[in-house]
PDB file of C-alpha atoms in Angstrom:
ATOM      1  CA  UNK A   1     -20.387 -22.859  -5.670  1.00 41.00           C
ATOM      2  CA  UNK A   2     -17.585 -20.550  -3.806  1.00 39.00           C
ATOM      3  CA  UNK A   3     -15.169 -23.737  -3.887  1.00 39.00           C
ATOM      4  CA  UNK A   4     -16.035 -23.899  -7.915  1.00 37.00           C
ATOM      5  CA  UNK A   5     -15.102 -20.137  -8.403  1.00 36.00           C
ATOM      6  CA  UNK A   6     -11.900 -20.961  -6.044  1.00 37.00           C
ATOM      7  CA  UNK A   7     -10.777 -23.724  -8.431  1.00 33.00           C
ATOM      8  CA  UNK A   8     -11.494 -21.912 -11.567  1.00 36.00           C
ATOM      9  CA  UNK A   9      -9.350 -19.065 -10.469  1.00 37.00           C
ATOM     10  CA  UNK A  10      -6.906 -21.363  -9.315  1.00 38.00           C
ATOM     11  CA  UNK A  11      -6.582 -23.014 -12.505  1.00 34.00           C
ATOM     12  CA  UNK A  12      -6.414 -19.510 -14.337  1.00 39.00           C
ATOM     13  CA  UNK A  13      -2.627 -19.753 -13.054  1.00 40.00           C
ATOM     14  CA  UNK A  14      -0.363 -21.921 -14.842  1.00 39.00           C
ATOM     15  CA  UNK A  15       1.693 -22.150 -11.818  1.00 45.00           C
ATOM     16  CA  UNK A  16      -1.442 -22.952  -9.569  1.00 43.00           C
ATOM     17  CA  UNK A  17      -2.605 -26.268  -9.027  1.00 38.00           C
ATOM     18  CA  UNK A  18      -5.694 -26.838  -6.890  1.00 39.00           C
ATOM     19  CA  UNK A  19      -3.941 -24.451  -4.227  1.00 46.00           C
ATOM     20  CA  UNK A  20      -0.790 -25.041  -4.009  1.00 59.00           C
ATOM     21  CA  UNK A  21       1.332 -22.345  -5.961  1.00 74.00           C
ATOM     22  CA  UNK A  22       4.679 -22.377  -7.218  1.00 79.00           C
ATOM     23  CA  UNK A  23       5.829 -19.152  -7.751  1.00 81.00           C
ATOM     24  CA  UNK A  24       8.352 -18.396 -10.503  1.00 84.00           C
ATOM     25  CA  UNK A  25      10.239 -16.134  -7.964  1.00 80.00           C
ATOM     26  CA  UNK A  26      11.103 -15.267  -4.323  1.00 81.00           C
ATOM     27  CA  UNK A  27       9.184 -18.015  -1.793  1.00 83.00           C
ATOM     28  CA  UNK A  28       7.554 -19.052   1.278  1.00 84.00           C
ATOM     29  CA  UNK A  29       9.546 -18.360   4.355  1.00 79.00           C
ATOM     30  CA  UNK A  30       9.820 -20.852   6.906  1.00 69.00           C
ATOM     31  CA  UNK A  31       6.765 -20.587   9.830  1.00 69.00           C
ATOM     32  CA  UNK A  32       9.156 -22.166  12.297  1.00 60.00           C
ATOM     33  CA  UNK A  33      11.396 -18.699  12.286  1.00 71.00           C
ATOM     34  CA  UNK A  34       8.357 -17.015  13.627  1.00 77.00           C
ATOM     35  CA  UNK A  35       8.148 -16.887  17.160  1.00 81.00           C
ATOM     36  CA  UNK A  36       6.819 -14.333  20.271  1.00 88.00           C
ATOM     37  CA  UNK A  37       3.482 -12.732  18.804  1.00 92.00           C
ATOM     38  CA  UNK A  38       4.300 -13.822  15.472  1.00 91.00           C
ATOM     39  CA  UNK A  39       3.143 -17.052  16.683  1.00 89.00           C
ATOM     40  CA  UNK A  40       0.519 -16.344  19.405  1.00 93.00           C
ATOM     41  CA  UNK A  41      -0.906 -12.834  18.319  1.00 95.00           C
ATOM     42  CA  UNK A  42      -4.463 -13.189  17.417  1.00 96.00           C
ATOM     43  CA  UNK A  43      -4.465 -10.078  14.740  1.00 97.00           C
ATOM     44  CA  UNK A  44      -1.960 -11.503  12.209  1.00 97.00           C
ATOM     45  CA  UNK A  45      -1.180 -10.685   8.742  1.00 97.00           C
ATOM     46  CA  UNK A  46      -1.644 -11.372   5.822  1.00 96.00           C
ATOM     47  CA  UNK A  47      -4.529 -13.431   5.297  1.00 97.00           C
ATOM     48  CA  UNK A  48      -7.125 -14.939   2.530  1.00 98.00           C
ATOM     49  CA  UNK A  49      -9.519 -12.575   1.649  1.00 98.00           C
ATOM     50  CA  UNK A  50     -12.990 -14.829   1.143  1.00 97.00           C
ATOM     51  CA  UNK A  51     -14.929 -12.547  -0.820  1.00 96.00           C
ATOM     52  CA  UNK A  52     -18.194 -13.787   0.684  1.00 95.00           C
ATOM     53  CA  UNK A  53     -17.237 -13.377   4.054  1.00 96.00           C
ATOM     54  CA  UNK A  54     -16.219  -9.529   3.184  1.00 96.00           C
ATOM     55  CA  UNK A  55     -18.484  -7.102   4.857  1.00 94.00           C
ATOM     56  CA  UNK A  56     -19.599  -3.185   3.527  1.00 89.00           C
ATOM     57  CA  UNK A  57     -18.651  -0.523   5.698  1.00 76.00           C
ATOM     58  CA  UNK A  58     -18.488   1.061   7.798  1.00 69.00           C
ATOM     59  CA  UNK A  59     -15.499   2.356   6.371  1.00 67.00           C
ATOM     60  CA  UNK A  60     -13.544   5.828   7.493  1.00 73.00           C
ATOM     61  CA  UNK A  61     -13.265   8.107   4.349  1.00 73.00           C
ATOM     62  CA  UNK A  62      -9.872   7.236   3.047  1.00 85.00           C
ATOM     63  CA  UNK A  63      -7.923   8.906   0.379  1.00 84.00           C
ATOM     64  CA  UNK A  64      -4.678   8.861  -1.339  1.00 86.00           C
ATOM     65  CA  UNK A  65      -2.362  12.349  -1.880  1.00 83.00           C
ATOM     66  CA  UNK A  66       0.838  11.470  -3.494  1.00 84.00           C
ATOM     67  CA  UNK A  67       2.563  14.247  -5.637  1.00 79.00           C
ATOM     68  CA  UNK A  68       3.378  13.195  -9.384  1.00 76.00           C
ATOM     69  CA  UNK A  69       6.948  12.636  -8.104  1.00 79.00           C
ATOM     70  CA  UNK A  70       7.815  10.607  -4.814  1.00 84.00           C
ATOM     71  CA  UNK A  71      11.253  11.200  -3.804  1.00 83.00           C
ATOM     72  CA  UNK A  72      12.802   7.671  -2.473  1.00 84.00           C
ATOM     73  CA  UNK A  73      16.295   6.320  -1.868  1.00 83.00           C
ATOM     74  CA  UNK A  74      17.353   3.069  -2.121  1.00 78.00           C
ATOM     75  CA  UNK A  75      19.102   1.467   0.356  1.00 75.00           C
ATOM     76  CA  UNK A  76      19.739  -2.298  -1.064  1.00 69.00           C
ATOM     77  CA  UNK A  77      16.227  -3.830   0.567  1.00 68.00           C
ATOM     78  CA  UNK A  78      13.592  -1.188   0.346  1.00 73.00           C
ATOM     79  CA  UNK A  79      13.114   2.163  -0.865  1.00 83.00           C
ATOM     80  CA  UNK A  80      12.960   4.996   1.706  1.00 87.00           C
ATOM     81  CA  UNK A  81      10.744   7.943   1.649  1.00 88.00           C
ATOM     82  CA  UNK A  82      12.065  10.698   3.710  1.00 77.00           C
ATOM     83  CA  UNK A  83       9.714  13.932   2.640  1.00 76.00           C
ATOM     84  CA  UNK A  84       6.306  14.057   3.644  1.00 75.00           C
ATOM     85  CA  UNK A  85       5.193  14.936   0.150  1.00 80.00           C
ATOM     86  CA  UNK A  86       2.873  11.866  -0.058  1.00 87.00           C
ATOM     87  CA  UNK A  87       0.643  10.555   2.348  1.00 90.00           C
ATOM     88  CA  UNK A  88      -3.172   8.690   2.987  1.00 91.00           C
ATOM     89  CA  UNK A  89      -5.534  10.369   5.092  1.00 89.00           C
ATOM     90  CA  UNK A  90      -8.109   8.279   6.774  1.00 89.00           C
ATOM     91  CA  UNK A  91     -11.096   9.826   8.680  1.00 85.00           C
ATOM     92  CA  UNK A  92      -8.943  13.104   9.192  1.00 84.00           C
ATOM     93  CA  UNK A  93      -6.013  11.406  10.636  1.00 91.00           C
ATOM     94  CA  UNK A  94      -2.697  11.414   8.635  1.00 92.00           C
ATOM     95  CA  UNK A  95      -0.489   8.798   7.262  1.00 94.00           C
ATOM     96  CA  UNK A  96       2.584   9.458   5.568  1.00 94.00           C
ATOM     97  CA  UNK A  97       4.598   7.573   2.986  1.00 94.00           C
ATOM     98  CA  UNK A  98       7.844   6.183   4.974  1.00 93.00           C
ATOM     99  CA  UNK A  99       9.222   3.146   2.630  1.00 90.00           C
ATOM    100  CA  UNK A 100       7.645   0.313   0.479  1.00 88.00           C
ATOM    101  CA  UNK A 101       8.818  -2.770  -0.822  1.00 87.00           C
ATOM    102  CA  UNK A 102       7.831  -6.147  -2.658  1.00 87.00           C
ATOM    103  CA  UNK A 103       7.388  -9.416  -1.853  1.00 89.00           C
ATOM    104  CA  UNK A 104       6.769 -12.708  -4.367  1.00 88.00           C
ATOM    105  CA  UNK A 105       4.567 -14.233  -4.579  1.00 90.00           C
ATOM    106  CA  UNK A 106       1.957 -11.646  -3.210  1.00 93.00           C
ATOM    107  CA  UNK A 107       1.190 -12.209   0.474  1.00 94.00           C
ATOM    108  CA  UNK A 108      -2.694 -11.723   0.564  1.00 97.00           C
ATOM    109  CA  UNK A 109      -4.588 -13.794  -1.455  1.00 96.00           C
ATOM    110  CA  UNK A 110      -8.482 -13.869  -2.673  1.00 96.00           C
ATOM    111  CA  UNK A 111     -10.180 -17.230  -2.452  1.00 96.00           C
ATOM    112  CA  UNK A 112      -7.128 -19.023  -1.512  1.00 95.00           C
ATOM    113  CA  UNK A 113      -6.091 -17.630  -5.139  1.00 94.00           C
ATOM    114  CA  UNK A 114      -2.180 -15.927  -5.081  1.00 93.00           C
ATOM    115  CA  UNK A 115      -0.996 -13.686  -7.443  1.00 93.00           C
ATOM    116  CA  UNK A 116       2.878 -13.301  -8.587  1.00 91.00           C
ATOM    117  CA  UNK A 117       3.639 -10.206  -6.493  1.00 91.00           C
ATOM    118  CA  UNK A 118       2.399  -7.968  -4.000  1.00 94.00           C
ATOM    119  CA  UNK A 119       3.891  -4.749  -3.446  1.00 92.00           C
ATOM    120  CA  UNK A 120       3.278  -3.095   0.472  1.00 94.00           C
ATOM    121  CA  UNK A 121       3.387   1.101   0.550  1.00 93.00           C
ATOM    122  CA  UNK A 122       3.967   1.673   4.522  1.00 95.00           C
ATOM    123  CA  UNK A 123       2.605   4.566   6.098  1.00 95.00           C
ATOM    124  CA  UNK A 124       2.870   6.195   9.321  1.00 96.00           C
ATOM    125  CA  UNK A 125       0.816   8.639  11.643  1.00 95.00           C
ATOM    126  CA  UNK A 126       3.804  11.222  12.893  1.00 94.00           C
ATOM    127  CA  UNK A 127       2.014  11.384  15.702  1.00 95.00           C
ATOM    128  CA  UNK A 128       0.560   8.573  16.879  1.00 95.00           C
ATOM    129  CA  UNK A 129       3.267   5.927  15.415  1.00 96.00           C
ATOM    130  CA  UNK A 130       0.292   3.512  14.085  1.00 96.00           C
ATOM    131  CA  UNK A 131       1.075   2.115  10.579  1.00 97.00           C
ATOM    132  CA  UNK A 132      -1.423   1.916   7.918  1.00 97.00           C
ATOM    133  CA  UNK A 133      -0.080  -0.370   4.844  1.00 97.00           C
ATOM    134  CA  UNK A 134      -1.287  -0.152   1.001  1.00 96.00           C
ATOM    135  CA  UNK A 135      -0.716  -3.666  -0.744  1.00 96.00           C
ATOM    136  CA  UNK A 136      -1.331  -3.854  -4.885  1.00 95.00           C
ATOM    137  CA  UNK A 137      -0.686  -7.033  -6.153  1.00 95.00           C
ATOM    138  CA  UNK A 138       0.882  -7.863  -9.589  1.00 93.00           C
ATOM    139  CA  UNK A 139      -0.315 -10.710 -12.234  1.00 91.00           C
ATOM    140  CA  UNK A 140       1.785 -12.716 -14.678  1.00 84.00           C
ATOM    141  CA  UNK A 141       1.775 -14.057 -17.368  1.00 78.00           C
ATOM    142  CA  UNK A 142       3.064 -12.864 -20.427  1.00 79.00           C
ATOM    143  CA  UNK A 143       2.800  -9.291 -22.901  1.00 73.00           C
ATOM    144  CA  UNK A 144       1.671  -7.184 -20.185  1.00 80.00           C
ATOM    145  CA  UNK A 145       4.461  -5.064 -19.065  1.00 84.00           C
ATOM    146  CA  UNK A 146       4.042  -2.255 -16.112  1.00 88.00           C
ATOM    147  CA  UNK A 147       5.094   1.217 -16.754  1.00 84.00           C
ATOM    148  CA  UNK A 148       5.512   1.609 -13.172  1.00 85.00           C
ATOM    149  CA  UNK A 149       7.509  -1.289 -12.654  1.00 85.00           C
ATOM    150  CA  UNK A 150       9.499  -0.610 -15.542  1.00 82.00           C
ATOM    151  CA  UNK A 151      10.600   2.985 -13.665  1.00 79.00           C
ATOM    152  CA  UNK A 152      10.900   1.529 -10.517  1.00 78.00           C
ATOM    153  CA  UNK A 153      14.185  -0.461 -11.973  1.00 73.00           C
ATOM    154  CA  UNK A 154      15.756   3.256 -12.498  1.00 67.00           C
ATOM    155  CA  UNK A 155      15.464   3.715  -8.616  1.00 62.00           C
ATOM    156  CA  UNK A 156      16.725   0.315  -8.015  1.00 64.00           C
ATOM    157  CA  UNK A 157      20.639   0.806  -8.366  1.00 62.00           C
ATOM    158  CA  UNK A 158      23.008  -0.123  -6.408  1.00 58.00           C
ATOM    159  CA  UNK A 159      25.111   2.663  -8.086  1.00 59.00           C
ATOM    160  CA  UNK A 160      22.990   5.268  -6.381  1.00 58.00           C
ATOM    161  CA  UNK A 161      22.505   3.643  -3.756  1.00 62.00           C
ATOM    162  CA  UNK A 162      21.382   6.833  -1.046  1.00 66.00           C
ATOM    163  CA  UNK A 163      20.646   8.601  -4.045  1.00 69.00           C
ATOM    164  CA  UNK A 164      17.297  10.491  -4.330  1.00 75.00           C
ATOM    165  CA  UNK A 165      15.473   9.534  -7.165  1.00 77.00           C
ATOM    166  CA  UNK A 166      11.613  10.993  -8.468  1.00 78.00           C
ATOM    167  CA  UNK A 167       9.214   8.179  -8.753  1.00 79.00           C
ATOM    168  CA  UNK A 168       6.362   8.717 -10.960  1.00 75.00           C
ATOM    169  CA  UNK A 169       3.494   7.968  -8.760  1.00 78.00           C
ATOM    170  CA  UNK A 170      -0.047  10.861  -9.535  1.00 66.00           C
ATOM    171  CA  UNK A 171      -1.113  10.090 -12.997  1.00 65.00           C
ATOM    172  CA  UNK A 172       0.634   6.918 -13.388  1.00 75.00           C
ATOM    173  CA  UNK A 173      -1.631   4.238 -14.779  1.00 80.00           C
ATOM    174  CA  UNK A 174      -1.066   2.656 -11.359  1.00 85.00           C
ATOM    175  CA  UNK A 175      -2.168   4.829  -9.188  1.00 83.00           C
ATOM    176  CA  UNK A 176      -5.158   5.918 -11.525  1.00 81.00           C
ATOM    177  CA  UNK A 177      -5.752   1.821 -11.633  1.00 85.00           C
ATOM    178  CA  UNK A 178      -6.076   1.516  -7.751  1.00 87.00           C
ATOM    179  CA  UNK A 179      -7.889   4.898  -7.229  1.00 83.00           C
ATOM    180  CA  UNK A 180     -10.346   3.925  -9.591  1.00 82.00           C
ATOM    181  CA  UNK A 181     -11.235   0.687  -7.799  1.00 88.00           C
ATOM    182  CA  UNK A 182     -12.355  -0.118  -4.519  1.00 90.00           C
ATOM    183  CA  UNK A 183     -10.304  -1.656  -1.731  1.00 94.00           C
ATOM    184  CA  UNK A 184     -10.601  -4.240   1.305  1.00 95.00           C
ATOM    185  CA  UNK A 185      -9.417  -3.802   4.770  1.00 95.00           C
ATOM    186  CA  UNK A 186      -9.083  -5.152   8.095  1.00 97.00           C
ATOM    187  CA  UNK A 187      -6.721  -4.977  10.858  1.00 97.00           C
ATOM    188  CA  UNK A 188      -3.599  -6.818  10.966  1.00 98.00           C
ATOM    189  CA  UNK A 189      -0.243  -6.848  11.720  1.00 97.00           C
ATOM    190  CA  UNK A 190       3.200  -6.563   9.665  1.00 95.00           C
ATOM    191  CA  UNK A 191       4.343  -9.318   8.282  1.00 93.00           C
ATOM    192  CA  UNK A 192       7.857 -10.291   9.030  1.00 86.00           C
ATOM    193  CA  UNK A 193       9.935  -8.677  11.766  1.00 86.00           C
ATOM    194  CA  UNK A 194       8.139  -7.619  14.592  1.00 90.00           C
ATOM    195  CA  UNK A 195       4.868  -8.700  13.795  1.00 93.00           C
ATOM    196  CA  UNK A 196       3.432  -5.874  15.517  1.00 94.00           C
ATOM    197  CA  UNK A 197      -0.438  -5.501  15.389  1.00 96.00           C
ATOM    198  CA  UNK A 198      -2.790  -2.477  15.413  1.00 96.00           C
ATOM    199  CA  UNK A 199      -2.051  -2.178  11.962  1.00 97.00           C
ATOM    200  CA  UNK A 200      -4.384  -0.711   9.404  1.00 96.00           C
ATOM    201  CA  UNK A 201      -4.216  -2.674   6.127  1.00 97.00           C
ATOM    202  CA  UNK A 202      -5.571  -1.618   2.940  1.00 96.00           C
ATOM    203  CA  UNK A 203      -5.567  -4.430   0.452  1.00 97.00           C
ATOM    204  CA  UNK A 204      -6.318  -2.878  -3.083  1.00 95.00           C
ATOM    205  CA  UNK A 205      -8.436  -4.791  -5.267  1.00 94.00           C
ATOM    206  CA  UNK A 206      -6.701  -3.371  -8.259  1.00 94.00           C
ATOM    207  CA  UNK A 207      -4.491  -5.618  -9.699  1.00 94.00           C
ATOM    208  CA  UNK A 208      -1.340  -4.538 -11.830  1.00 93.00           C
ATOM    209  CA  UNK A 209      -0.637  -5.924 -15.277  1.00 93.00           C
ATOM    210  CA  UNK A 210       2.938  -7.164 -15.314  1.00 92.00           C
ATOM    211  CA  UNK A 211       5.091 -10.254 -16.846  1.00 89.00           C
ATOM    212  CA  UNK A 212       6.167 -12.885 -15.129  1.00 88.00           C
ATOM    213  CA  UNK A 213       9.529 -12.169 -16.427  1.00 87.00           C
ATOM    214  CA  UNK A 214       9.616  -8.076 -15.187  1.00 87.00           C
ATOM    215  CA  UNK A 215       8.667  -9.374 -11.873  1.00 87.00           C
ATOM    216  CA  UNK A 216      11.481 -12.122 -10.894  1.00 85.00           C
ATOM    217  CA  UNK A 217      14.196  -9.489 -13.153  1.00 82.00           C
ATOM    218  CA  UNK A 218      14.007  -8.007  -9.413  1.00 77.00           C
ATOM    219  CA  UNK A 219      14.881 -11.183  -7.748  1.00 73.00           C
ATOM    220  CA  UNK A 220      18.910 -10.865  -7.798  1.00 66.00           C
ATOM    221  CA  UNK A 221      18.431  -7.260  -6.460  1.00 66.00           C
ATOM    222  CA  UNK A 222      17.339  -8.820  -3.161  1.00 65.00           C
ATOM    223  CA  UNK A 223      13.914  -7.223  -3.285  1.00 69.00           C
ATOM    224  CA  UNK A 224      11.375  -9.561  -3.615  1.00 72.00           C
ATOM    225  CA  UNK A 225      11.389 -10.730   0.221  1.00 74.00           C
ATOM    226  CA  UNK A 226       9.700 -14.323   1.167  1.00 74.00           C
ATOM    227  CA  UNK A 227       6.377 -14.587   1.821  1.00 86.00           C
ATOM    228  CA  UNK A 228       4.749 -15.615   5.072  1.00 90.00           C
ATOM    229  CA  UNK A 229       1.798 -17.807   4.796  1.00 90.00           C
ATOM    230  CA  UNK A 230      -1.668 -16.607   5.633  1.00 94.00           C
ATOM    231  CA  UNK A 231      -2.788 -16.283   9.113  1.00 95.00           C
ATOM    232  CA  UNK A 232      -6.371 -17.595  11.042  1.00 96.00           C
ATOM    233  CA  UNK A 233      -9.020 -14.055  11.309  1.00 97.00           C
ATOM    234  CA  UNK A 234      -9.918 -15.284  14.767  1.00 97.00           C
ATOM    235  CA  UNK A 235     -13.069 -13.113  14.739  1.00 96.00           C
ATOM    236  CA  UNK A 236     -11.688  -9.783  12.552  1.00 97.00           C
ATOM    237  CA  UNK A 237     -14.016  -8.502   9.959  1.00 96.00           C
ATOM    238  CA  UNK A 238     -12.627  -7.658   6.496  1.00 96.00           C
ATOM    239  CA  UNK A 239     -14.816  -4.577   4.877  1.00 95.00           C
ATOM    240  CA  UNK A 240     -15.236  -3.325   1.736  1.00 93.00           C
ATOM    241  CA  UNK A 241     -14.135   0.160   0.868  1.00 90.00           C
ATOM    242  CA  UNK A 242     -13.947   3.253  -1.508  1.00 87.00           C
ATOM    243  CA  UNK A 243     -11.291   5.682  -2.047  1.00 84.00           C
ATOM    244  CA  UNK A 244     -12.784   9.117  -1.054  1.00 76.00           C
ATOM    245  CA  UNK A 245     -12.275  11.506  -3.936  1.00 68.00           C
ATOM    246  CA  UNK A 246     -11.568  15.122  -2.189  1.00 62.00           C
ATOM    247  CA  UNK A 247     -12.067  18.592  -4.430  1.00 63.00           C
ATOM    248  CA  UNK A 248      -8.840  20.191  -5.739  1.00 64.00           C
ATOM    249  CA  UNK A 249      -8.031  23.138  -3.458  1.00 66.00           C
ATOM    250  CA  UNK A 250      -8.772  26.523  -5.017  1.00 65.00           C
ATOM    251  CA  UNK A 251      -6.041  28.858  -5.753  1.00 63.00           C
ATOM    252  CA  UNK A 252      -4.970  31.099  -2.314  1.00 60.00           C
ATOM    253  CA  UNK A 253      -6.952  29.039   0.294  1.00 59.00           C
ATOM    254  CA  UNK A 254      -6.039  29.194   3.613  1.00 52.00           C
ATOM    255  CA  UNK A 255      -6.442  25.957   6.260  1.00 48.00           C
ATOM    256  CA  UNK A 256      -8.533  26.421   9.524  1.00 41.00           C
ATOM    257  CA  UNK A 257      -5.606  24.433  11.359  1.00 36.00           C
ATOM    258  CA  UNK A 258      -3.578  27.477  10.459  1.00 40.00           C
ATOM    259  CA  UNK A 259      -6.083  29.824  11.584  1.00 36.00           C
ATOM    260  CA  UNK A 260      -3.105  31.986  12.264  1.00 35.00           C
ATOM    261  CA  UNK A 261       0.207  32.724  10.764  1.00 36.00           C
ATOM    262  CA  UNK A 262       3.670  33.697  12.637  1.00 36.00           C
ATOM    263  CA  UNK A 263       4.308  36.837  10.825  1.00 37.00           C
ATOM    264  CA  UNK A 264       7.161  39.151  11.282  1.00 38.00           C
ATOM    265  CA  UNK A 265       7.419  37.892  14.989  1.00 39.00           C
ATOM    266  CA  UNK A 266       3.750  38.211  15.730  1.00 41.00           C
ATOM    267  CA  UNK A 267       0.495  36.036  14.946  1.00 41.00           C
ATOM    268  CA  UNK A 268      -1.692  37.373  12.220  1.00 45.00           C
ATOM    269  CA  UNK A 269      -4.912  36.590  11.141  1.00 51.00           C
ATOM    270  CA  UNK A 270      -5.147  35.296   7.710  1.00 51.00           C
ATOM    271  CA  UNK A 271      -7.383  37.111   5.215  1.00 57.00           C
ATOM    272  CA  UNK A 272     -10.800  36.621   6.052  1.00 58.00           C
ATOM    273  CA  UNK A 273     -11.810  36.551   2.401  1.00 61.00           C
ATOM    274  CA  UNK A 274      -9.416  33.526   1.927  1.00 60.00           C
ATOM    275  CA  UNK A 275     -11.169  30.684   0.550  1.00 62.00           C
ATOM    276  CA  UNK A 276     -11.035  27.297   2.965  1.00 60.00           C
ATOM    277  CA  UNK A 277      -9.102  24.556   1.618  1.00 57.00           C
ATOM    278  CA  UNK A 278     -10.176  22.112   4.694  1.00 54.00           C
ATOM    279  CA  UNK A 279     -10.931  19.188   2.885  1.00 54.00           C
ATOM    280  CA  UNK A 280      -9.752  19.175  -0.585  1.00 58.00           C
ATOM    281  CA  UNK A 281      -5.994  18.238  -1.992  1.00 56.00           C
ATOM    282  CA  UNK A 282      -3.155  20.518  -3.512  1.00 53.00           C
ATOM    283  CA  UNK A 283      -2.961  20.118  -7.736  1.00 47.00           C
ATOM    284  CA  UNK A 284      -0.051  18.834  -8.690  1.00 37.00           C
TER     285      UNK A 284
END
């Protein structure tokens, strides 16, 4: 039966044919180029998601906290996110928003089963240095057109180029499409460059509508980067998770890690009839 579902999905694709997929942009990079623990670590990324194999929990509580407007630059490759404005937090530790980019055609698949795109939101602990990664993956097709995509092409100019540019991210119909939805994840490894494990990937099972056509409109800007092909688990466990919907701080709270305040030259105590805001998210 799971090989039926496989081959009906794979046939959903016009550019699928009993797993082998020809995407309509970007491509498959070359395995031979991968070498050191690209091509002996046993934690690699990406890799086919079989939805029967997928375990629940346990799963840290995980949740997103990006403002309505992420500043990023581009640089030609990527876009940069210098502010710490937007960030995941996962089981109280904190991961903030450092760059994303896109690769076609996505590099995680479901049953075998690729999709045209996969955009990867990289985030880093300040502290620690581990990475945890976000990927949303894209369909095709055609008459479906994504709003967020659609802004994203502002922010990709080579005219402003190191320019800061506002990219709508809270409220979007994105971000309200992959909050709303539940997630898999597993640990990994990036996928081109160092190939460094211990990562923490979070493969969204929300998929955004978008055109074939919007999608490979990126290809001459250089963004959609090749695609590495997916990887062995060798033992790793792929769980099933929820995003973790925190309270929206009240109005004047005060945070127990800031139990006290540099004031004038000398530590205060803040009001002790200051509501707590441990555990809930700033309204944007």
């Amino acid at each position: 039966m799971p090989h039926l579902l496989s081959l009906v999905a794979c046939l959903a694709f016009a550019s699928t044919v009993c797993g082998v997929y020809t995407p309509a942009c970007g491509g498959f990079g070359a395995d031979e180029t991968f070498t050191g623990i690209c091509s002996t670590g046993e934690s690699q990324s990406p890799i086919d998601i079989a939805l029967l194999a997928v375990k629940p929990g346990p799963v840290m509580p995980v949740y997103m906290h990006y403002p309505s407007g992420v500043p990023v630059t581009w640089n030609g490759h990527k876009w940069s996110v210098t502010e710490p404005d937007a960030y995941v937090m996962r089981d109280g530790e904190k991961f903030n928003l450092i760059q994303f980019h896109m690769h076609a055609p996505a590099e995680h698949t479901i049953d075998g089963v690729y999709t045209p795109a996969e955009a990867h939101f990289v985030h880093q602990n300040p502290i620690t240095g581990q990475l945890l990664v976000i990927g949303v993956r894209f369909s095709g097709g055609e008459g479906h057109e994504s709003l967020w995509l659609e802004s994203l092409s502002v922010a990709t100019n080579d005219d402003l180029a190191g320019a800061k540019y506002y990219l709508p991210m809270a409220g979007s119909s994105m971000l309200n499409g992959i909050a709303g939805i539940g997630f898999y994840t597993y640990m990994g490894s990036l996928t081109a460059g160092s190939c460094a494990e211990d990562l923490i990937w979070i493969v969204s099972k929300y998929i955004e509508p978008a055109s074939t056509a919007q999608i490979c409109s990126y290809e001459s800007t250089g963004i959609l980067e090749t695609v590495r092909h997916t990887n062995p688990l060798n033992g790793r466990t792929v769980y099933m998770g929820d995003w973790f919907k925190p309270p929206i701080c009240p109005k004047g709270c005060e945070s127990t890690m800031r139990r006290r305040r540099l004031l004038f030259g000398a530590f205060q105590d803040p009001a002790p009839d200051a509501p707590s805001c441990d555990g809930c998210v700033a309204a944007y």
